[in-house]
């Protein structure tokens, strides 16, 4: 039991044997401190009831901690409060600042895959990255890799409620989100250099989030995204994933585009597979590069971006509705794309009837040849215009041929 223990960092250095506290850890000790309360227990159990007033702020800790050095057997019931705690000085990081709030923790174990715990966090004020957050409350539970959290924020620039549940096993396997974002001003929070404000409702329920077997559905409603002077408003955006007989289907529906990706694939593997196919087209000698895993997928998309929302693609001014089909097949080293865009205006350049085709030529040995074609019926710039332009050719083992035609 302590009536009072007062001192300074320098006095503590002189009192303790050299090396008791490593030199790299001394900055965690305040320049001045006054410790009151009591700490009872042993190596197997600690019962703190302490108040520390220091040049870093005030911290109180009360409760019980059993087996503190054993991440699997540790058992705890603790309440930690802070008042004007200067994390910038504690962490030696000026991105942080004063914190006032309370944390409650009760549970067993510290290893995330096996621990079972309940925590409550109440933040009255917390400074981070030149902004002081106010009125944030979090309740969280974890039980052998399954976790849940409820977040309530009543800050002028973070006004939201959300429920989150997930299962973690080296990666997120199961995810549930129900969020009502009334105001999320990333610019005021110093998280964006330009004006960026988000509002909307989010609901997602994905029992399986493995990139090769995505199952579930997600929905964003009443979305409003302000970026600078531009505002994007979407009534509904939905994403649905199904997996049947080893065929995965991802479907997107929104005010901007509808799309379906169907086949046997892992989402994370598609970019690398596409790169491998193109590398095989461009490699002059040697055997084709192998693929990490088999990919067979087809994408069909119906794009319909209103002119009022064309700003979502930087430089885009107008884009007529169009359809697109793309295919990837690692077994055939095949990558294909076909689309016909009635008109597009981009940074002052206008193209009418833009047709794009990229097709695999399977008649060639080792399937390492592709044909491409780009054709525009009319191409105009602020300075000139032409009635028709076409560019076509093939890519065959590192050699690229091109045939350019201009017709006026």
Coordinates of C-alpha atoms in Angstrom, one line a residue:
X1 CA 0.0 0.0 0.0
X2 CA 1.3 3.4 -0.9
X3 CA 0.3 6.7 0.6
X4 CA 2.5 8.4 -2.0
X5 CA 5.6 7.7 -4.0
X6 CA 6.9 10.8 -5.7
X7 CA 10.0 11.3 -7.8
X8 CA 11.7 12.2 -11.1
X9 CA 13.2 10.2 -13.9
X10 CA 16.7 11.3 -12.9
X11 CA 16.1 10.3 -9.3
X12 CA 14.9 6.9 -10.4
X13 CA 18.0 6.4 -12.6
X14 CA 20.2 7.0 -9.7
X15 CA 18.2 4.7 -7.4
X16 CA 18.0 1.7 -9.6
X17 CA 21.1 -0.5 -10.5
X18 CA 22.5 0.2 -14.0
X19 CA 20.7 -1.8 -16.7
X20 CA 17.6 -2.4 -14.7
X21 CA 15.7 -0.4 -17.3
X22 CA 17.2 -0.5 -20.8
X23 CA 18.3 2.9 -22.1
X24 CA 15.7 2.6 -25.0
X25 CA 12.9 2.3 -22.5
X26 CA 13.6 5.3 -20.2
X27 CA 11.5 7.7 -22.3
X28 CA 8.4 5.9 -21.1
X29 CA 9.2 7.0 -17.6
X30 CA 7.8 10.6 -17.0
X31 CA 10.1 13.4 -15.9
X32 CA 8.0 13.8 -12.8
X33 CA 5.5 11.4 -11.2
X34 CA 3.4 10.8 -8.1
X35 CA 2.1 7.3 -7.5
X36 CA -0.7 6.5 -5.0
X37 CA -2.7 3.4 -4.2
X38 CA -1.7 -0.2 -3.7
X39 CA -0.3 -3.1 -5.7
X40 CA -0.5 -6.6 -4.2
X41 CA 0.1 -10.1 -5.5
X42 CA 2.9 -12.3 -6.8
X43 CA 4.3 -13.5 -10.1
X44 CA 1.1 -15.4 -10.6
X45 CA -1.4 -12.7 -9.7
X46 CA -1.4 -8.9 -9.6
X47 CA -4.0 -6.8 -7.9
X48 CA -3.4 -3.1 -8.9
X49 CA -5.4 -0.2 -7.5
X50 CA -3.1 2.7 -8.6
X51 CA -3.3 6.3 -9.6
X52 CA -0.3 7.8 -11.4
X53 CA -0.1 11.6 -11.8
X54 CA 2.8 12.6 -14.0
X55 CA 4.2 15.1 -16.4
X56 CA 2.6 12.8 -19.1
X57 CA -0.9 13.1 -17.6
X58 CA -3.0 10.9 -15.2
X59 CA -3.5 7.2 -15.5
X60 CA -5.5 5.0 -13.1
X61 CA -5.5 1.2 -13.2
X62 CA -7.6 -1.2 -11.0
X63 CA -8.5 -4.8 -11.2
X64 CA -6.9 -8.3 -11.4
X65 CA -4.3 -9.9 -13.7
X66 CA -3.5 -13.6 -13.3
X67 CA -0.6 -15.4 -15.0
X68 CA 0.6 -12.1 -16.6
X69 CA 3.5 -13.6 -18.5
X70 CA 1.6 -16.5 -20.0
X71 CA -0.3 -15.6 -23.2
X72 CA -2.5 -18.7 -23.0
X73 CA -3.3 -18.8 -19.3
X74 CA -3.5 -15.1 -18.6
X75 CA -6.8 -14.1 -16.9
X76 CA -7.8 -10.5 -16.3
X77 CA -10.4 -8.0 -15.3
X78 CA -9.0 -4.5 -15.5
X79 CA -10.2 -0.9 -15.8
X80 CA -7.7 1.6 -17.1
X81 CA -8.5 5.4 -17.2
X82 CA -6.6 8.2 -18.7
X83 CA -7.0 12.0 -18.3
X84 CA -5.0 14.3 -20.5
X85 CA -2.5 11.5 -21.2
X86 CA 0.1 12.9 -23.7
X87 CA 0.6 10.0 -26.1
X88 CA 2.9 12.2 -28.3
X89 CA 5.5 12.1 -25.5
X90 CA 4.8 8.5 -24.4
X91 CA 5.1 7.2 -28.0
X92 CA 7.6 9.8 -29.2
X93 CA 5.3 10.4 -32.2
X94 CA 3.8 13.9 -32.8
X95 CA 0.9 12.5 -34.8
X96 CA -0.7 11.7 -31.4
X97 CA -1.7 14.0 -28.6
X98 CA -3.8 14.2 -25.4
X99 CA -6.2 11.4 -24.7
X100 CA -9.0 11.3 -22.1
X101 CA -11.1 8.1 -21.8
X102 CA -11.5 4.7 -20.2
X103 CA -10.9 1.1 -21.2
X104 CA -12.4 -2.0 -19.5
X105 CA -11.0 -5.5 -20.3
X106 CA -12.2 -8.8 -19.0
X107 CA -11.1 -12.2 -20.5
X108 CA -8.8 -15.1 -20.8
X109 CA -5.6 -15.2 -22.9
X110 CA -3.8 -12.8 -25.1
X111 CA -3.3 -14.9 -28.3
X112 CA -6.0 -13.9 -30.8
X113 CA -6.9 -17.3 -32.2
X114 CA -7.5 -18.8 -28.7
X115 CA -8.4 -15.8 -26.5
X116 CA -11.9 -15.1 -25.1
X117 CA -12.4 -11.5 -24.0
X118 CA -14.8 -8.6 -23.7
X119 CA -13.6 -4.9 -23.9
X120 CA -15.3 -1.6 -23.7
X121 CA -13.6 1.6 -24.8
X122 CA -15.0 5.1 -24.1
X123 CA -13.1 8.0 -25.6
X124 CA -14.0 11.5 -24.4
X125 CA -11.3 13.2 -26.4
X126 CA -8.3 11.8 -28.4
X127 CA -6.0 13.8 -30.6
X128 CA -4.6 12.2 -33.7
X129 CA -3.1 13.7 -36.9
X130 CA -4.1 17.3 -36.1
X131 CA -7.7 16.4 -35.1
X132 CA -9.3 15.8 -31.7
X133 CA -11.9 13.1 -31.8
X134 CA -14.8 13.3 -29.4
X135 CA -17.5 10.9 -28.1
X136 CA -16.4 7.6 -29.5
X137 CA -17.6 4.3 -27.8
X138 CA -16.6 0.8 -28.7
X139 CA -17.7 -2.6 -27.3
X140 CA -15.9 -5.6 -28.6
X141 CA -15.9 -9.4 -28.0
X142 CA -13.6 -12.1 -29.3
X143 CA -13.9 -15.9 -28.7
X144 CA -11.4 -18.2 -30.4
X145 CA -11.1 -16.2 -33.6
X146 CA -14.7 -15.0 -33.8
X147 CA -15.0 -11.3 -33.0
X148 CA -17.7 -8.7 -32.8
X149 CA -17.7 -5.0 -32.3
X150 CA -20.2 -2.2 -31.8
X151 CA -19.0 1.3 -32.7
X152 CA -20.9 4.5 -31.8
X153 CA -19.3 7.8 -32.8
X154 CA -20.9 11.2 -32.0
X155 CA -18.2 13.4 -33.3
X156 CA -19.1 16.3 -35.6
X157 CA -17.0 14.8 -38.4
X158 CA -17.5 11.1 -37.5
X159 CA -21.2 10.5 -36.8
X160 CA -22.0 6.8 -37.2
X161 CA -23.2 3.6 -35.7
X162 CA -21.9 0.2 -36.8
X163 CA -22.1 -3.5 -35.9
X164 CA -19.2 -5.7 -37.1
X165 CA -18.8 -9.5 -36.8
X166 CA -16.0 -11.5 -38.3
X167 CA -14.1 -14.8 -38.0
X168 CA -10.4 -14.7 -38.4
X169 CA -8.0 -17.5 -39.2
X170 CA -4.9 -16.0 -40.8
X171 CA -7.4 -14.0 -42.9
X172 CA -11.0 -12.8 -42.6
X173 CA -13.2 -15.8 -43.4
X174 CA -16.7 -14.6 -42.3
X175 CA -17.8 -10.9 -42.3
X176 CA -21.0 -9.1 -41.2
X177 CA -21.4 -5.3 -41.3
X178 CA -24.4 -3.1 -40.5
X179 CA -23.4 0.5 -40.6
X180 CA -25.2 3.8 -40.7
X181 CA -22.8 6.5 -41.7
X182 CA -24.4 9.9 -41.1
X183 CA -21.2 11.9 -41.6
X184 CA -17.7 10.9 -42.4
X185 CA -15.6 14.0 -43.3
X186 CA -12.2 12.7 -44.2
X187 CA -10.9 16.2 -45.0
X188 CA -11.8 17.6 -41.7
X189 CA -10.3 14.5 -40.0
X190 CA -7.0 15.3 -41.9
X191 CA -7.2 11.9 -43.7
X192 CA -7.6 13.5 -47.1
X193 CA -5.9 16.5 -48.6
X194 CA -9.0 17.5 -50.5
X195 CA -12.7 17.7 -49.6
X196 CA -14.1 14.1 -49.2
X197 CA -17.3 13.5 -47.3
X198 CA -19.2 10.1 -47.2
X199 CA -22.7 9.3 -46.1
X200 CA -24.8 6.2 -46.5
X201 CA -25.9 2.8 -45.1
X202 CA -23.9 -0.4 -45.5
X203 CA -25.1 -3.9 -45.0
X204 CA -22.9 -6.9 -45.8
X205 CA -23.2 -10.6 -44.9
X206 CA -20.5 -12.8 -46.3
X207 CA -20.4 -16.2 -44.6
X208 CA -17.4 -17.1 -46.8
X209 CA -14.9 -14.5 -47.9
X210 CA -12.3 -16.9 -49.3
X211 CA -11.3 -15.2 -52.6
X212 CA -11.9 -18.5 -54.5
X213 CA -15.3 -19.1 -52.9
X214 CA -17.1 -15.8 -52.1
X215 CA -20.6 -16.4 -50.7
X216 CA -22.9 -13.8 -49.4
X217 CA -24.3 -10.4 -50.3
X218 CA -23.6 -6.7 -49.6
X219 CA -25.6 -3.6 -50.1
X220 CA -24.9 0.1 -50.0
X221 CA -28.0 2.4 -49.9
X222 CA -28.4 6.2 -50.1
X223 CA -24.8 6.7 -50.8
X224 CA -23.5 10.3 -51.1
X225 CA -19.9 10.9 -51.8
X226 CA -18.6 14.4 -52.1
X227 CA -15.2 14.9 -53.6
X228 CA -14.3 18.6 -54.0
X229 CA -17.2 20.3 -55.8
X230 CA -18.5 17.0 -57.2
X231 CA -21.2 14.8 -55.5
X232 CA -21.9 11.2 -56.4
X233 CA -25.3 9.9 -55.3
X234 CA -26.3 6.2 -55.6
X235 CA -29.6 4.8 -54.6
X236 CA -28.4 1.2 -54.3
X237 CA -25.3 -0.8 -55.0
X238 CA -25.4 -4.5 -54.4
X239 CA -22.7 -7.3 -54.6
X240 CA -23.8 -10.9 -54.5
X241 CA -21.5 -14.0 -54.4
X242 CA -22.6 -17.6 -55.0
X243 CA -20.5 -20.8 -55.3
X244 CA -22.2 -23.9 -56.8
X245 CA -20.5 -27.0 -58.2
X246 CA -17.1 -25.2 -58.1
X247 CA -18.5 -22.4 -60.2
X248 CA -18.2 -19.0 -58.5
X249 CA -20.4 -16.1 -59.6
X250 CA -20.0 -12.5 -58.5
X251 CA -22.7 -10.1 -59.5
X252 CA -22.6 -6.3 -59.2
X253 CA -25.7 -4.0 -59.6
X254 CA -25.5 -0.3 -59.3
X255 CA -26.6 3.1 -60.9
X256 CA -23.2 3.1 -62.8
X257 CA -22.7 -0.4 -64.0
X258 CA -24.0 -4.0 -63.8
X259 CA -21.5 -6.8 -64.0
X260 CA -21.1 -10.6 -63.6
X261 CA -17.9 -12.5 -63.2
X262 CA -18.4 -16.2 -63.5
X263 CA -16.2 -19.3 -63.6
X264 CA -13.5 -21.1 -61.7
X265 CA -11.1 -18.6 -60.2
X266 CA -9.6 -16.9 -57.2
X267 CA -10.0 -13.1 -57.3
X268 CA -6.6 -12.5 -55.9
X269 CA -5.0 -14.7 -58.6
X270 CA -6.6 -13.1 -61.7
X271 CA -4.2 -10.1 -62.0
X272 CA -1.1 -12.3 -61.8
X273 CA -2.6 -14.8 -64.3
X274 CA -3.3 -12.0 -66.8
X275 CA 0.3 -10.8 -66.4
X276 CA 1.6 -14.3 -67.0
X277 CA -0.5 -14.6 -70.2
X278 CA 0.9 -11.3 -71.5
X279 CA 4.4 -12.3 -70.5
X280 CA 4.0 -15.5 -72.5
X281 CA 2.9 -13.5 -75.6
X282 CA 6.0 -11.2 -75.3
X283 CA 8.6 -13.9 -74.5
X284 CA 10.6 -14.8 -77.6
X285 CA 12.3 -18.0 -76.5
X286 CA 11.8 -20.8 -73.9
X287 CA 8.8 -22.6 -72.6
X288 CA 5.7 -20.5 -71.5
X289 CA 5.7 -19.4 -67.9
X290 CA 3.6 -21.6 -65.7
X291 CA 0.6 -20.4 -63.7
X292 CA 0.3 -20.5 -59.9
X293 CA -3.3 -21.8 -60.2
X294 CA -5.9 -22.6 -62.9
X295 CA -8.1 -19.7 -63.9
X296 CA -11.2 -19.9 -66.1
X297 CA -13.5 -16.9 -65.9
X298 CA -15.8 -14.7 -68.0
X299 CA -16.8 -11.1 -67.2
X300 CA -19.8 -9.5 -68.7
X301 CA -20.5 -5.8 -67.9
X302 CA -23.1 -3.3 -68.8
X303 CA -21.7 0.2 -68.1
X304 CA -24.1 3.2 -67.9
X305 CA -22.4 6.2 -66.2
X306 CA -24.6 9.3 -66.4
X307 CA -22.8 12.5 -67.6
X308 CA -23.4 14.0 -64.2
X309 CA -21.2 11.3 -62.6
X310 CA -18.6 11.1 -65.3
X311 CA -16.2 12.8 -62.9
X312 CA -15.7 9.6 -61.0
X313 CA -13.2 8.7 -63.8
X314 CA -10.6 11.6 -63.9
X315 CA -10.7 13.3 -67.3
X316 CA -13.9 11.6 -68.5
X317 CA -16.6 14.0 -69.8
X318 CA -19.1 11.8 -71.6
X319 CA -19.5 8.1 -71.9
X320 CA -22.4 6.4 -73.8
X321 CA -23.8 3.2 -72.3
X322 CA -21.9 0.1 -73.6
X323 CA -21.3 -3.6 -73.0
X324 CA -18.1 -5.4 -72.4
X325 CA -17.1 -9.0 -72.4
X326 CA -13.7 -10.4 -71.2
X327 CA -12.4 -13.9 -70.7
X328 CA -9.3 -15.4 -69.1
X329 CA -8.3 -19.1 -69.4
X330 CA -4.9 -20.1 -68.0
X331 CA -5.1 -23.6 -69.5
X332 CA -5.2 -22.0 -73.0
X333 CA -3.0 -19.0 -72.1
X334 CA -6.0 -17.0 -73.2
X335 CA -6.9 -13.4 -72.5
X336 CA -9.7 -11.8 -74.5
X337 CA -11.7 -8.5 -74.5
X338 CA -14.4 -7.3 -76.8
X339 CA -16.4 -4.0 -76.5
X340 CA -18.1 -1.4 -78.6
X341 CA -18.5 2.1 -77.1
X342 CA -20.9 4.4 -79.1
X343 CA -19.1 7.5 -78.1
X344 CA -16.7 8.8 -75.4
X345 CA -15.2 12.2 -74.6
X346 CA -12.1 12.2 -72.6
X347 CA -10.0 15.3 -71.8
X348 CA -11.4 17.0 -74.9
X349 CA -10.9 14.1 -77.2
X350 CA -14.0 12.5 -78.7
X351 CA -14.3 9.0 -80.3
X352 CA -17.4 7.7 -82.0
X353 CA -18.0 4.0 -82.3
X354 CA -14.9 2.9 -80.5
X355 CA -14.4 -0.9 -81.0
X356 CA -11.8 -2.8 -79.1
X357 CA -10.9 -6.5 -79.6
X358 CA -8.2 -8.7 -78.1
X359 CA -8.4 -12.4 -79.1
X360 CA -6.3 -15.4 -78.7
X361 CA -5.1 -17.3 -81.8
X362 CA -5.2 -20.9 -80.7
X363 CA -3.9 -22.2 -84.1
X364 CA -0.4 -21.2 -83.2
X365 CA 2.0 -23.5 -81.5
X366 CA 2.0 -23.2 -77.7
X367 CA -1.0 -20.7 -78.0
X368 CA 1.4 -17.8 -77.7
X369 CA -0.1 -15.5 -80.3
X370 CA -2.9 -12.9 -79.9
X371 CA -4.7 -10.6 -82.3
X372 CA -5.7 -7.1 -81.4
X373 CA -7.8 -4.4 -83.1
X374 CA -8.8 -0.9 -82.2
X375 CA -11.2 1.0 -84.5
X376 CA -12.8 4.4 -84.3
X377 CA -15.4 5.6 -86.9
X378 CA -14.7 9.3 -86.0
X379 CA -11.9 10.8 -83.9
X380 CA -11.8 14.5 -83.1
X381 CA -9.7 16.9 -81.0
X382 CA -9.9 20.6 -80.5
X383 CA -7.5 21.0 -83.4
X384 CA -8.5 18.4 -86.0
X385 CA -10.8 15.5 -86.8
X386 CA -10.7 12.3 -88.9
X387 CA -13.5 10.1 -90.0
X388 CA -12.0 6.7 -89.3
X389 CA -8.9 5.2 -87.7
X390 CA -8.0 1.6 -87.2
X391 CA -5.0 -0.1 -85.7
X392 CA -4.7 -3.9 -85.8
X393 CA -2.0 -6.6 -85.6
X394 CA -0.8 -9.5 -83.6
X395 CA 1.6 -10.4 -80.8
X396 CA 3.6 -13.5 -81.4
X397 CA 6.5 -14.6 -79.1
X398 CA 7.7 -11.2 -78.4
X399 CA 7.1 -9.7 -81.8
X400 CA 4.3 -7.1 -82.3
X401 CA 3.0 -6.2 -85.7
X402 CA 0.8 -3.2 -86.4
X403 CA -1.3 -2.0 -89.3
X404 CA -2.5 1.6 -89.0
X405 CA -5.2 2.9 -91.4
X406 CA -6.5 6.5 -91.6
X407 CA -9.6 7.2 -93.7
X408 CA -10.9 10.7 -94.2

